[in-house]
Amino acid sequence: MTTRLKSVDVVTIGVGWTGGIVAAELTKAGYHVVGLERGENRNTDPDFEIPQIHDELAYAVRHKFMQDAAKDTYTFRNDVEQTALPIRYLSGFLPGTGLGGAGVHWNGQTWRFLPWDFETRSATVKRYGEEKLNGATSQDWGITYEELEPSFDKFDYAAGIAGKAGNIKGTIQPGGNAFEGPRSREYPNPPMKTSYAGLLFREAAKKLGYHPFPQPSANVTRPYTNPDGAKFGACVYCGYCERFGCEMFAKSSPQLAVIPVAMKTGNYELRTGCNVTKINLDSTGKRAVSVTYVDGLGREFEQPAEMIFLTSFILNNVRLLLVSGVGKPYDPASGEGVIGRNYTYQMNTGGTYFFNNKAFNSFMGAGAMGVAVDDFNGDNFDHRDVDFVGGAYLLVGSTGARPIQYHPVPPGTPSWGAEWKKQVVKYYDRAIGINASGGVQAYRGNYLDLDPTYRDAYGLPLLRITFDWGPNELNQSKFMAEILKKIGKAINADIVAVAPRTGHYNSTIYQSTHNIGGAIMGSDPENSAVNKYLQSWDVHNVFVLGASAFPQNSAYNPTAMLCALAYWNVDNVIKNYVKHPGPLV
Amino acid sequence: MDELSRNDFLKLAGIAGTATAVGEGAPALLRPDAADAAPVKALLLQPQAFTYLTQPEQAFVEAAIDRLIPKDASSPSAKDAGVAYYIDQQLAGAWGTGARQYRQGPWQQGTPEQGYQLNMVPQQLYRIGIAQTNAHCRKTYGKTFDALSSVHQDEILHGLEGGKIALAEVPAKAFFDTLLGNTVEGFFADPLYGGNRNKAGWKAIGFPGVAAAYTGVIERHNIPYRVKPVGIADVEQGMDPDPDRAENDEHRRRVAMMHGNTRREG
Ligand SMILES: Cc1cc2nc3c(=O)[nH]c(=O)nc-3n(C[C@H](O)[C@H](O)[C@H](O)COP(=O)(O)OP(=O)(O)OC[C@H]3O[C@@H](n4cnc5c(N)ncnc54)[C@H](O)[C@@H]3O)c2cc1C
């Protein structure tokens, strides 16, 4: 039996970064918001307290904070000819569950996308011709960097981002990223400290004529109070960010930056342990009336709402759209339909530099601590002589060297035994990792749909992921590997271990939780699921937030981008939608 | 203290029982000022015992992990660091019984890119993998794995890893990779899980453990920061982990930091 509840103004499906931002902004504006979160309620005190939170086995290896595959996972195949099989252990990417979502166990690398990213297709065609896309179905976003700048700024200040501006209102700033789009002001907090690894990379990069700068970070560098009065502590470089919660109140998260703001208004109602299974439409199919969810006791509820924000992480967003019949499912055979279209990811090309006589103290660090180079990103360099579109940013990050997962050995070392142990002991603290984090273009055959066979614990079909690298990604990786080798020489490493990525995308190897697309934004309902305000083209009171909206992936990590879009979306809803509910475009 | 034998452990377990009996509860006893060093150290050592692995399986695992991470000048072997107990506890607990594994059928073999597709939880992977590897050893050398010379043990392990040995009911490589993965985990995980005894794994590489706050030292470039490592139990029990060493002040600062309340502005 389903219990029908009293109607509210707003429901968010999921309470992570996007759900938290929607809650803060709409409750401040006086709306009654219900946050439905499938996982537990959890907060710094006591859930992220030391010493337990510094438990590599529990959090990093056994994935204490992540989505439980026993209940809900995805099926995967490289192409449509294969039968997709369930990802029985989630390991290649790690969606979150519980209050704050993956915003609890993220690293905090905080990037604004380049102005070029928003015009990937048109800018590429204009400068190099259509062939440069190598058959990619990448699109423009239907919005520009300039339009979004105030929303990026809002996020930077809400989250207390630490960095050095490279371009303030068109004036290049020494020490920052000269390639970034113009920002309206400096970061709210100074950049992070520099590790020895970062220092060596900075010197080598300069020697090669590149332009290094400190990576922008959501690991807050000094005690900070955001414009809404939310308070942060200062990072102590403990080296436990990625996959952990932060005990110092220093890694920006929904719990710190936005959820307390919503709570303070008295207009926010958080319900945890509530898994949404469907968005219900009225008889016209053009308006959503409610969501259905199941609570921890197994009771089913229907929660009516005027506005529904789908903020459940990209993969869960796309699945809920498909099971609820919102928008036309994408069909790779015809190239028609929009839900599931343009699924992309991140292409990482890694390298390790080994030194015989250095000490890096690599166990010290912070999730987003690092030195970056943007000379090979986007269209920051001439692509006439290369066979791919877009690029990568290079990073020497110092995120902490927890020993179960980090114990690099030079190529050729056996995988166990006396020699392996000897090399582990020798190089544990004598190595630097470098990564080229690269963009991924969209292709017709890479998409998301509902699996015909496998189901989750609620009886819903699993989301099926069909994905493989395309020519842009593999060619990009080859190019970046050469650059990483060059840097290895310039940095005077004793051993340089770099290899380009080849072969198929492998769902078992962790390569970021930067799953992208499937409900993309754009200016044409024929090839996008939501308009430039993140509003469903088909059901006007459903807003789909998160990386699901990116038409293809930039080289950068996605969170600042999707949080800026969340601010942009809510601002427009408050300004334009609530007075005249209906299509905004 | 670094290389305790199993017998020493049993003895210490006895001492631990006495110490608990005379105290007013463990936490008070464990305050550095509340007892002399010997009973405190004894108390920290939990008696270890196998709960899932049978005796032949224990012998197999101990022999195998002694080859995977052998003893050298830097530290004891995985076996002497208690990693067999770590593996046993993992198998007996949530992970071993299939936690976080999607368990619905239908099952079928997939591509390497699709990952694990066996209708088996880790307990079964070990049980079948060990029995069949031992059967292979008996057939080839007339003895079970634990009774082989180390040269033959290595040959078998390479055979499982590289696909030269096929087991009938379980993919040899899946079994081997799980065993190796668990061995590395146990060697480097917090000692509270039964391996990394006396922080042998952490000491070997210079990992300082969980009491970590480096604001003041992270920009001391190229100067090795070496302290005696701190585990979760050390901090929880309020012990100064290393009262006699030169790094004492640094430790005290780190542990104090972990107990501090002054982390947030205002
Ligand atoms: C290990 C790791 C490191 C990362 N590091 C970085 C980084 O350095 N920089 C960066 O930019 N990004 C990083 N990310 C990505 C970042 O965490 C995500 O981009 C971000 O959290 C996405 O925000 P979201 O609101 O879309 O989803 P989330 O923050 O994940 O929130 C979604 C919420 O919805 C809930 N939910 C899902 N389905 C339902 C349902 N049916 N009913 C109810 N609730 C539901 C989930 O439980 C979850 O709490 C990292 C991710 C991981 C896993």
PDB file of C-alpha atoms in Angstrom, chain B residues 15-25 29 43:
ATOM      1  CA  ILE B  15      49.230 -12.128  30.689  1.00  0.00           C
ATOM      2  CA  ALA B  16      46.658  -9.879  29.135  1.00  0.00           C
ATOM      3  CA  GLY B  17      43.907 -11.746  30.923  1.00  0.00           C
ATOM      4  CA  THR B  18      45.556 -11.127  34.284  1.00  0.00           C
ATOM      5  CA  ALA B  19      46.060  -7.463  33.620  1.00  0.00           C
ATOM      6  CA  THR B  20      42.425  -6.947  32.733  1.00  0.00           C
ATOM      7  CA  ALA B  21      41.322  -8.746  35.846  1.00  0.00           C
ATOM      8  CA  VAL B  22      43.162  -6.421  38.215  1.00  0.00           C
ATOM      9  CA  GLY B  23      42.279  -3.142  36.545  1.00  0.00           C
ATOM     10  CA  GLU B  24      39.207  -0.938  36.708  1.00  0.00           C
ATOM     11  CA  GLY B  25      38.516  -1.377  33.023  1.00  0.00           C
ATOM     12  CA  LEU B  29      44.709   0.713  32.584  1.00  0.00           C
ATOM     13  CA  LEU B  43      46.947  -5.950  26.904  1.00  0.00           C
TER      14      LEU B  43
END
